[in-house]
CSV table of C-alpha atoms and ligand atoms in Angstrom, one decimal:
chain,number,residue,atom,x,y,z
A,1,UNK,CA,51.6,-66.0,139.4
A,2,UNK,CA,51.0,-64.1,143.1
A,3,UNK,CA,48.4,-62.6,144.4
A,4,UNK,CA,48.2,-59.8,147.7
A,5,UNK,CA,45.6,-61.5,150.6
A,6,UNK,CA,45.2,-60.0,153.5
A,7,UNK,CA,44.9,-62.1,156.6
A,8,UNK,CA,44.2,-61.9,160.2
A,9,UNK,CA,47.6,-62.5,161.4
A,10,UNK,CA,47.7,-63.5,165.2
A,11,UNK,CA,45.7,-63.2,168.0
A,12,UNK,CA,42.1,-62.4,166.6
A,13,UNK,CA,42.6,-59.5,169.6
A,14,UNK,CA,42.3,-56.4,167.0
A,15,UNK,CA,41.6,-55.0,163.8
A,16,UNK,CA,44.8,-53.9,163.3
A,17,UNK,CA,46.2,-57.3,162.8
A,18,UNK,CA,45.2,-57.2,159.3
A,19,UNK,CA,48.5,-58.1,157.8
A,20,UNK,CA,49.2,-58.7,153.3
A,21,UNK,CA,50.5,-62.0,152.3
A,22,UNK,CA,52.4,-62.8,149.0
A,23,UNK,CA,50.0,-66.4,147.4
A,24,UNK,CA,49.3,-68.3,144.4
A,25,UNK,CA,46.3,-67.2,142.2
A,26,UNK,CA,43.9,-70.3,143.3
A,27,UNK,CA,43.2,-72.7,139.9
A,28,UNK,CA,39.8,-73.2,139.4
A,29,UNK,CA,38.5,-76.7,139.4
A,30,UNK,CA,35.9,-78.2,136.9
A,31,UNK,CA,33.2,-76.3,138.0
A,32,UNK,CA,34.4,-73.6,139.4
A,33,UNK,CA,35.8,-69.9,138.3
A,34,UNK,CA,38.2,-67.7,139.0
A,35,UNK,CA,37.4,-64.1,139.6
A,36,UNK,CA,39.3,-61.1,140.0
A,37,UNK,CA,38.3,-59.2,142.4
A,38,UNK,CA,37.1,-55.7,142.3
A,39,UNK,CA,35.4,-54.5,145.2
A,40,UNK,CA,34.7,-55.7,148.9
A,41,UNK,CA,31.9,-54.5,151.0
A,42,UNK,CA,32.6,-54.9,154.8
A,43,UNK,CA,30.1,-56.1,157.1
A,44,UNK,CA,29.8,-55.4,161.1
A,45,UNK,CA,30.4,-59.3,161.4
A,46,UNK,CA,34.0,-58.6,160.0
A,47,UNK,CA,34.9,-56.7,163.0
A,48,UNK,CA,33.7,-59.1,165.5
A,49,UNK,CA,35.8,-61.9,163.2
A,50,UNK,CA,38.7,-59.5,163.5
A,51,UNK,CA,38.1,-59.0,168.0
A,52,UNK,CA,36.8,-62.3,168.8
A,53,UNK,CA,33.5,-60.6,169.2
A,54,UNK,CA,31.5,-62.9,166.0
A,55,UNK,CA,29.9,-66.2,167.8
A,56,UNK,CA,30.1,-68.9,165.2
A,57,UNK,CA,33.8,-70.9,164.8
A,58,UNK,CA,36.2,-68.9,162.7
A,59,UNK,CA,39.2,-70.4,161.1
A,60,UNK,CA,42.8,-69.1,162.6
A,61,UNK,CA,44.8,-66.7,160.1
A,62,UNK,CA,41.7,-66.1,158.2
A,63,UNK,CA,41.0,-64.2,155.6
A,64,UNK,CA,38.3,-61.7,156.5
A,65,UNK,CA,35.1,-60.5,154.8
A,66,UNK,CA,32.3,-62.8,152.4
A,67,UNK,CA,31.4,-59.8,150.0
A,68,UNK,CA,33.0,-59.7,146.8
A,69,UNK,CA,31.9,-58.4,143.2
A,70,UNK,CA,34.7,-58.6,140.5
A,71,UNK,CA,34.9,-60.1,136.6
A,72,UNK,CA,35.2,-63.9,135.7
A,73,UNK,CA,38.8,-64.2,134.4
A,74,UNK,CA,39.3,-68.0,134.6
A,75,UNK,CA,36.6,-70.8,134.0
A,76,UNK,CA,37.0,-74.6,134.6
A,77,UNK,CA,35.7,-76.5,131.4
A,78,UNK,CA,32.4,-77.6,132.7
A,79,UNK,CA,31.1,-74.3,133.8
A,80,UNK,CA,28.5,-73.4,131.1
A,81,UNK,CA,26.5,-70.6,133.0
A,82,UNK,CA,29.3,-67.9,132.8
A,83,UNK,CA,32.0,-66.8,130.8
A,84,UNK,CA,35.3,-64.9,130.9
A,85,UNK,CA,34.4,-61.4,131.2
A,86,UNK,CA,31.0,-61.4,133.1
A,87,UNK,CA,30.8,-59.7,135.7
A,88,UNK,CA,29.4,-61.3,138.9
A,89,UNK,CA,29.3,-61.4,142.8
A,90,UNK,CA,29.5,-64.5,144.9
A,91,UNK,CA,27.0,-65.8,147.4
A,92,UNK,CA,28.0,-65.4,151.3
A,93,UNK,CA,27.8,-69.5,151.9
A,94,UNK,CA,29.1,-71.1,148.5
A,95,UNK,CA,27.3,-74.5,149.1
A,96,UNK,CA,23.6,-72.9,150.0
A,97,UNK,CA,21.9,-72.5,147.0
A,98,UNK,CA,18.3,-72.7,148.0
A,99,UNK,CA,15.9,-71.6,150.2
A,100,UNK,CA,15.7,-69.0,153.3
A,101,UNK,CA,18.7,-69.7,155.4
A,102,UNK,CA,22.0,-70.9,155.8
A,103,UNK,CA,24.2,-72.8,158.7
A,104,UNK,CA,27.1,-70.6,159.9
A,105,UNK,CA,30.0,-73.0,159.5
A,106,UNK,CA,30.4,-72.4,155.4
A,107,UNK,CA,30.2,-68.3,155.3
A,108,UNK,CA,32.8,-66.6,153.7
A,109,UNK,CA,35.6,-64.9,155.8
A,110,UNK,CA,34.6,-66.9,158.9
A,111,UNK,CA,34.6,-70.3,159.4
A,112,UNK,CA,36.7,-70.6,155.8
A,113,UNK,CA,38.9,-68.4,154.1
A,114,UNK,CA,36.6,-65.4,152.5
A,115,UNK,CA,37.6,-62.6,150.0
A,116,UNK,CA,40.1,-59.5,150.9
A,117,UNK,CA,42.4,-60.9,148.3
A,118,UNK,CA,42.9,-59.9,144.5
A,119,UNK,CA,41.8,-63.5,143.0
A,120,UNK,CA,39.2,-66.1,144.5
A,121,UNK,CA,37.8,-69.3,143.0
A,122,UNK,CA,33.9,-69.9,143.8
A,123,UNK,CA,31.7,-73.0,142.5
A,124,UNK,CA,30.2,-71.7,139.5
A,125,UNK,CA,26.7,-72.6,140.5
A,126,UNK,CA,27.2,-69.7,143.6
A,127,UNK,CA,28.2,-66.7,141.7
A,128,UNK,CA,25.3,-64.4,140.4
A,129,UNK,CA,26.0,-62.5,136.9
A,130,UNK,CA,25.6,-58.7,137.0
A,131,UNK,CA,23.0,-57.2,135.0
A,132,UNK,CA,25.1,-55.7,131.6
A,133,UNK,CA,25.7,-52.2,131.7
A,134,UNK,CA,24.1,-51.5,135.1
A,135,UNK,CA,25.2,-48.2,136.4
A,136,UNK,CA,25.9,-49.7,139.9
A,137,UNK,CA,29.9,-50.0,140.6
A,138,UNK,CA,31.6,-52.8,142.0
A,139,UNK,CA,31.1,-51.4,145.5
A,140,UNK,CA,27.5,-51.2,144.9
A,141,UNK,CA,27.1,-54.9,143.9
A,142,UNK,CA,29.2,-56.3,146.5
A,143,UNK,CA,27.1,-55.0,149.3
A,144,UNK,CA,24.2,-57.2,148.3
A,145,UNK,CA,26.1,-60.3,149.5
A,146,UNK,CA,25.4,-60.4,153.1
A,147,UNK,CA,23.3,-57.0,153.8
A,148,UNK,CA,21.6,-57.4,150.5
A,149,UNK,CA,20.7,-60.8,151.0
A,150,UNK,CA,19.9,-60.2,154.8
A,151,UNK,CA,17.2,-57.8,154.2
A,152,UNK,CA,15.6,-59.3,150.8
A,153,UNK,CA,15.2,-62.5,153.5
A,154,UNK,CA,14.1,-60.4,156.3
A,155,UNK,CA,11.0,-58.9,153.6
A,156,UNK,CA,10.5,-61.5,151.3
A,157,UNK,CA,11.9,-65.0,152.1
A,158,UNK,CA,8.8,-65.7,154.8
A,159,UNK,CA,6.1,-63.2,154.8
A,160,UNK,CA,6.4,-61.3,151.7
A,161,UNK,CA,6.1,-57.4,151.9
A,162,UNK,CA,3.0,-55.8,150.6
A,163,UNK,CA,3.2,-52.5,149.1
A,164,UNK,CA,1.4,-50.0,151.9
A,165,UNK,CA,3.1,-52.2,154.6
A,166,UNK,CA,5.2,-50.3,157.0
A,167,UNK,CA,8.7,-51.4,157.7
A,168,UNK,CA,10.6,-50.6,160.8
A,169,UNK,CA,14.7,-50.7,161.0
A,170,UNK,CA,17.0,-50.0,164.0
A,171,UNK,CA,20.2,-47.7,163.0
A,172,UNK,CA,21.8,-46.2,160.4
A,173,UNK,CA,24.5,-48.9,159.4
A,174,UNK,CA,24.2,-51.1,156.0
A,175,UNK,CA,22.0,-53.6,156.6
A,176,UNK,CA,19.4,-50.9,157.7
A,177,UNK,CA,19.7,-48.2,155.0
A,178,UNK,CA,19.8,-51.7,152.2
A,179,UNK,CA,16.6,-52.6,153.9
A,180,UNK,CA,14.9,-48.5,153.7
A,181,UNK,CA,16.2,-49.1,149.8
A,182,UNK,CA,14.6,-52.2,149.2
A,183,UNK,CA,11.6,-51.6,151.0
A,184,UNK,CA,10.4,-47.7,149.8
A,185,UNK,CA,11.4,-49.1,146.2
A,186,UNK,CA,8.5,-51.8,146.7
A,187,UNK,CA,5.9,-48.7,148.2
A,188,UNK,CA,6.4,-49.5,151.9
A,189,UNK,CA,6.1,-46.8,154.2
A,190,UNK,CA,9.6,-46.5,156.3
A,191,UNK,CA,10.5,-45.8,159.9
A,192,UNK,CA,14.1,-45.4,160.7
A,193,UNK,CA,15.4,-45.2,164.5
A,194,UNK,CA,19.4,-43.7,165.4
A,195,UNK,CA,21.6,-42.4,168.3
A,196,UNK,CA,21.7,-39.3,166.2
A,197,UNK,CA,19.8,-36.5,164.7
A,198,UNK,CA,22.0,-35.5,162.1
A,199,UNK,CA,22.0,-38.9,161.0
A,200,UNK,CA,18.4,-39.3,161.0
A,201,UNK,CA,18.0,-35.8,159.0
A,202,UNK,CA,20.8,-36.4,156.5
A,203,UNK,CA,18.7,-40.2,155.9
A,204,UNK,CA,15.7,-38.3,155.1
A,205,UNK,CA,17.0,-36.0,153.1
A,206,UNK,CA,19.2,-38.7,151.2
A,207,UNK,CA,17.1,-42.0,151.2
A,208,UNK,CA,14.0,-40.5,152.3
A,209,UNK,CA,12.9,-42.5,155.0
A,210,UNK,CA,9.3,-41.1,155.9
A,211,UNK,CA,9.7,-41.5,159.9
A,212,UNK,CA,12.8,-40.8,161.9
A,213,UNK,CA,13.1,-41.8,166.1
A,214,UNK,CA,16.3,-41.1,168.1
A,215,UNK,CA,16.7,-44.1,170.4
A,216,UNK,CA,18.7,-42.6,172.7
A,217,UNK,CA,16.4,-39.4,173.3
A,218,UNK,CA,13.5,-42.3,173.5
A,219,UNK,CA,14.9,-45.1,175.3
A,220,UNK,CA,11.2,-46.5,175.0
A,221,UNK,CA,11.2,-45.5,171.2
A,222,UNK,CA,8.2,-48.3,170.7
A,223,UNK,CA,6.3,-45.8,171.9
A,224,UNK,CA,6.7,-43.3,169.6
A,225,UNK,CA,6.6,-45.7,166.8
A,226,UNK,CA,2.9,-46.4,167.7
A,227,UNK,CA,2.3,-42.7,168.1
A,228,UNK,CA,3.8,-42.3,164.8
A,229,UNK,CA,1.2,-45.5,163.7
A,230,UNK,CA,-1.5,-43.8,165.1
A,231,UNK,CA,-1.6,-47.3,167.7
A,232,UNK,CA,-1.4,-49.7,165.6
A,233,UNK,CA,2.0,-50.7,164.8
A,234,UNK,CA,4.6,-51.5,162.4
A,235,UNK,CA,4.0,-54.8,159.8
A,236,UNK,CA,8.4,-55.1,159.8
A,237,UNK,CA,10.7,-54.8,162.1
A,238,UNK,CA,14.6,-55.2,161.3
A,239,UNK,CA,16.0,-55.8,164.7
A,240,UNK,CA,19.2,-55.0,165.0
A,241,UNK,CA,20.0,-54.3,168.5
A,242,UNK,CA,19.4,-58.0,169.8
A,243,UNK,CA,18.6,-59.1,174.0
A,244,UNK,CA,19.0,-55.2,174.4
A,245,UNK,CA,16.4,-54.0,171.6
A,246,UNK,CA,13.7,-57.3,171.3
A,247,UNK,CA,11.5,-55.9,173.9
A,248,UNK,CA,11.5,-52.5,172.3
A,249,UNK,CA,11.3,-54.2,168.5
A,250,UNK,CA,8.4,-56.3,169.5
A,251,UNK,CA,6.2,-53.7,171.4
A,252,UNK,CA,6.4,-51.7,167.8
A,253,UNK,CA,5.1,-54.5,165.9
A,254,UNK,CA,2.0,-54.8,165.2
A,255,UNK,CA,-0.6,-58.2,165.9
A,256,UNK,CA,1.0,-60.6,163.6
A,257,UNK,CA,3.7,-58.7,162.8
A,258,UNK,CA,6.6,-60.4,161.7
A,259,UNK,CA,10.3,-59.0,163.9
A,260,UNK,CA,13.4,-60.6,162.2
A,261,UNK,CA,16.1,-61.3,164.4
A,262,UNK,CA,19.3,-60.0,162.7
A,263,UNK,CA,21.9,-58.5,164.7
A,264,UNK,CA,23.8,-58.5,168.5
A,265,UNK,CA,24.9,-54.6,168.4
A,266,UNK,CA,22.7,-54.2,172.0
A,267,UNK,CA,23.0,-56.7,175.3
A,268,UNK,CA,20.6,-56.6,177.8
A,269,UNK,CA,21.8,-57.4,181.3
A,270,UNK,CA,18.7,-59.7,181.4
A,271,UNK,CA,17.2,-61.0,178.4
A,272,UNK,CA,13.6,-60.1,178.2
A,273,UNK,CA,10.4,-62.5,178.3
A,274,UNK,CA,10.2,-62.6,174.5
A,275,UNK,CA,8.0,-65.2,174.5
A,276,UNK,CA,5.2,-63.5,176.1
A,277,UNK,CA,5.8,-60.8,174.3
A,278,UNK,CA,5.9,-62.7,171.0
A,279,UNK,CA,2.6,-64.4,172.3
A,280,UNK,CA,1.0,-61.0,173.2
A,281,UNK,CA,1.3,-59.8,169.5
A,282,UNK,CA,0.8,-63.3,167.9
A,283,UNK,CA,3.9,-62.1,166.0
A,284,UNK,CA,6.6,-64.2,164.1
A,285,UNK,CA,9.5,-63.5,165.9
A,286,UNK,CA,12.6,-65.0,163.2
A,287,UNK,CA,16.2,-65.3,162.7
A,288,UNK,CA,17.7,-64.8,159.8
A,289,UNK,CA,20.9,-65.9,158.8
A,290,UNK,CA,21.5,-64.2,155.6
A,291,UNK,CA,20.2,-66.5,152.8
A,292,UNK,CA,20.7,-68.3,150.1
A,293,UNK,CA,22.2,-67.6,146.3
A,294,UNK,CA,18.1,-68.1,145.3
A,295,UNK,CA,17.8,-64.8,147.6
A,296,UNK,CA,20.6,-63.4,146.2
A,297,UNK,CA,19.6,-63.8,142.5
A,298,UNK,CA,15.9,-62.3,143.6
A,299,UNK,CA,18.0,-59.4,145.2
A,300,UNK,CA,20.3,-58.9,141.8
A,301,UNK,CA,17.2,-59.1,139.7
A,302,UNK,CA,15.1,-56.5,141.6
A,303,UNK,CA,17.9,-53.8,142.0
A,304,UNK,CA,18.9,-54.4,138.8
A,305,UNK,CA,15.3,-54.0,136.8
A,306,UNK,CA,14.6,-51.2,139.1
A,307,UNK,CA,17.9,-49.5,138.8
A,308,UNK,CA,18.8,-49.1,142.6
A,309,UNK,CA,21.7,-47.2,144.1
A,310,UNK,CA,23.2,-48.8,147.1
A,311,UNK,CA,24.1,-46.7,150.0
A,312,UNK,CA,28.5,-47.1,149.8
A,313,UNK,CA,29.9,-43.9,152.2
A,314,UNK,CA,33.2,-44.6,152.0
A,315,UNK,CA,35.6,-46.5,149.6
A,316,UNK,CA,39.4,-47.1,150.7
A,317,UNK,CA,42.0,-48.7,149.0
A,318,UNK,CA,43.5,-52.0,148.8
A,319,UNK,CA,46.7,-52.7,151.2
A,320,UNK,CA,47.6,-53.9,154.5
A,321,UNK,CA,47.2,-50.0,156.1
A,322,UNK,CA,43.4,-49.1,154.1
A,323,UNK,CA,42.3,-52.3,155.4
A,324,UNK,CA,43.3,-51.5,158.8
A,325,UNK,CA,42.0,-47.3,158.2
A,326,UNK,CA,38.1,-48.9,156.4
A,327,UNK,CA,37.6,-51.6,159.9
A,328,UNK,CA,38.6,-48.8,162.3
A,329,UNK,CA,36.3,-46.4,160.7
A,330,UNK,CA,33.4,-49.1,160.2
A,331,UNK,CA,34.3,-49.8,164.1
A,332,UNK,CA,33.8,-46.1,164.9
A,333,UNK,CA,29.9,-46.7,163.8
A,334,UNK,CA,30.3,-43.0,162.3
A,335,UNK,CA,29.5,-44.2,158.8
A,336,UNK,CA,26.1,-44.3,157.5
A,337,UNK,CA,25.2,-47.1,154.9
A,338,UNK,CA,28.3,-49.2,153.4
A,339,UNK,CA,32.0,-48.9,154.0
A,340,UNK,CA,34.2,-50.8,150.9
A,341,UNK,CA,37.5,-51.9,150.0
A,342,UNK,CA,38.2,-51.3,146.1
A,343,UNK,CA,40.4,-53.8,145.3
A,344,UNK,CA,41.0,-53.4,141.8
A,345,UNK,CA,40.1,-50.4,139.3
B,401,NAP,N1,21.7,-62.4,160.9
B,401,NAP,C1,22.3,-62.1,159.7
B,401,NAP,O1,22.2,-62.8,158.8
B,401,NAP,C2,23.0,-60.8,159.7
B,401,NAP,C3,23.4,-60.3,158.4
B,401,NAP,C4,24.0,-59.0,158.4
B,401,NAP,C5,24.3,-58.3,159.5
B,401,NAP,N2,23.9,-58.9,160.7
B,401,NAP,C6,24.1,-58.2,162.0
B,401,NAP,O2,23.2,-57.0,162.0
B,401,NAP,C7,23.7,-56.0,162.7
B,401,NAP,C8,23.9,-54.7,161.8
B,401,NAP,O3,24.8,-55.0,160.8
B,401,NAP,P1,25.4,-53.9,159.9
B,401,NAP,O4,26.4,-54.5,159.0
B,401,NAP,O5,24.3,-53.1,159.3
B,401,NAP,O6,26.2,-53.0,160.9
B,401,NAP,P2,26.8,-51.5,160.8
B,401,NAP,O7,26.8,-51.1,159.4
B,401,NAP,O8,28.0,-51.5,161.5
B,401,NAP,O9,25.7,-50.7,161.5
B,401,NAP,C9,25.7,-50.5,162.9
B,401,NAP,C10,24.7,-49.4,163.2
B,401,NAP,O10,23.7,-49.9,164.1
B,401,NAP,C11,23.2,-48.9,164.9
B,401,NAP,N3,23.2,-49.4,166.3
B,401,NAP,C12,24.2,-49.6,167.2
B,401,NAP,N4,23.7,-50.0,168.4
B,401,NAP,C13,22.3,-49.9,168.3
B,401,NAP,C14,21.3,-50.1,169.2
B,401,NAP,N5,21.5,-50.4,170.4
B,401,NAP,N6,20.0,-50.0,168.7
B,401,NAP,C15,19.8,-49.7,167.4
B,401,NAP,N7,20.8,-49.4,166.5
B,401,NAP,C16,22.0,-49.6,167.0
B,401,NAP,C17,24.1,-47.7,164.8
B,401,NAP,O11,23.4,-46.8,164.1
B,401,NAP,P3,23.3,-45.2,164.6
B,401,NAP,O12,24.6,-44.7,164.6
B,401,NAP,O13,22.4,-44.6,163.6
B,401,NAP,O14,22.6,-45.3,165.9
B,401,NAP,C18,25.3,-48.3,164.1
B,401,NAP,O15,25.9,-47.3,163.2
B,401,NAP,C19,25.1,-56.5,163.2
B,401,NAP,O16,24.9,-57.0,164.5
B,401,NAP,C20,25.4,-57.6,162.2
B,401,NAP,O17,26.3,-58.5,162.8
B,401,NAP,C21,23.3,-60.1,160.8
């Protein structure tokens, strides 16, 4: 029996070297399972796998992307924990099953083959079963891998969030809007910076944030973030941006704060003095490298119980060409929230 995966084929110079390949459905091994996949969420770090732009090793002819959710159709006989017909969605690292972070040379659709392919065996032990009859889709699910993951870490793996707390994150892409979800769900109070207005309006009207900055109208938006504080500062800050946004992410926090260091989407000609400035504000200034399937149960369980809608956009389909069309569009940073691939019905 075949299978479609689609591969980066070539120089890793473009997305639109995204090419389909005829393989065999893997078998799954003793403790493993085969799943059929449904639905794959793309991240930001998928592009820079695709351009050369992601800076941790990445195997050649890859196949992109680490977030899957799809249905057990294949178990290997000593897998106890799940059965043919669950539903479920893998963990971004296979082999990191506790604790707050992960080494990069493991993650899905990176350093080893990931999951923009109909059928994929994972160890047992690092897929998470869905909640039964959950309204979520696929789509929904699968974006809790990496962004999911990434912002339950950034709020609860260290320092966890109190309810009154107020949590501050840069853009409008997934792992921001996840984080606004998660966050406002647990009685934070939200601050949400973007390039655009329309943007920032439609997020308040849709996920309503309670605080909205343009970043390119205030290039020193920290200041307006204390204004909107009244001085004091922000307890959380998701930052994003990376050498070109620290400065601004740690003059918003507030003494003790805690800034998690998630994303490169901003360099700085010259990297700032963060560690006076982490010293000014006593803060905890912390990478994150997604986490582990412990964070991604806790993240399951919590938008599960609460019944949580994640923020998917856009949805194309599964070939060669949607491949190419859903990277180019998650490229063009026009999207707000989560851009998937439905891979099955
Ligand atoms: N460390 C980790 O474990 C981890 C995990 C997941 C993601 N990441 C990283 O986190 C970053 C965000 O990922 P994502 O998947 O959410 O990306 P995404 O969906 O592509 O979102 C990108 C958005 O970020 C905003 N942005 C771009 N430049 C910015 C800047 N200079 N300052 C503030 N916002 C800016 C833009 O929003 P507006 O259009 O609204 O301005 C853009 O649409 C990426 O660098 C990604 O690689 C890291």
């Amino acid at each position: 029996m075949s299978q479609t995966a689609i591969r980066i084929n070539g120089p890793r110079s473009s997305v639109r070297n995204l090419k389909a390949f005829q393989e065999e459905i893997p078998v799954p091994t003793k403790h493993e399972v085969l799943i059929k996949v449904h639905s794959v969420s793309l991240n930001y770090r998928d592009i820079g796998v695709a351009t050369s732009g992601y800076p941790f090793p990445v195997k050649d002819n890859v196949v992109p992307c680490s977030d899957a959710a799809g249905v057990v159709v294949g178990v290997g006989e000593g897998v106890k924990n799940l059965a043919k017909g669950d539903r479920v969605i893998g963990t971004f690292d296979p082999t990191n099953i506790f604790g707050q972070q992960m080494d990069w040379l493991n993650g899905q659709g990176g350093p080893v083959d990931g999951v923009l392919c109909e059928y994929i065996t994972l160890p047992a032990i690092a897929a998470v079963k869905l909640p039964e009859n959950s309204p979520q889709s696929f789509s929904e699910w699968s974006t809790l891998v990496c962004t999911g993951v990434t912002a339950w870490n950034a709020l609860y793996a260290l320092t966890p969030l109190k309810p009154g707390q107020i949590v501050l994150l840069q853009g409008t892409g997934g792992v921001s809007i996840t984080g606004l979800i998660l966050a406002k769900a647990a009685g934070a109070t939200t601050i949400i910076t973007s390039s655009s207005d329309k943007k920032l309006e439609f997020v308040k009207a849709k996920f309503g944030a309670n605080y909205c900055v343009n970043y390119k109208t205030h290039p020193e938006w920290s200041k307006e973030v204390l204004r909107l504080t009244n001085g004091e500062g922000v307890d959380y800050v998701f930052e994003n941006g990376g050498s070109g946004t620290i400065a601004e992410s740690i003059n918003s926090v507030k003494m003790g704060g805690n800034v998690s260091v998630i994303g490169f989407l901003s360099q700085a000609k010259e990297m700032p003095d963060v560690a006076t400035l982490a010293l000014s504000k006593g803060a905890v200034v912390r990478g994150i490298t997604v986490g582990s399937t412990q964070l991604l149960q806790e993240v399951v369980r919590f938008v599960g119980r609460k019944g949580l809608r994640l923020p998917v956009e856009k949805e194309f389909g599964f070939s060669a060409e949607e491949a190419v069309k859903a990277f180019e569009y998650l490229q063009s940073g026009t999207h707000v929230g989560k851009v998937c691939i439905k891979v099955a019905e």
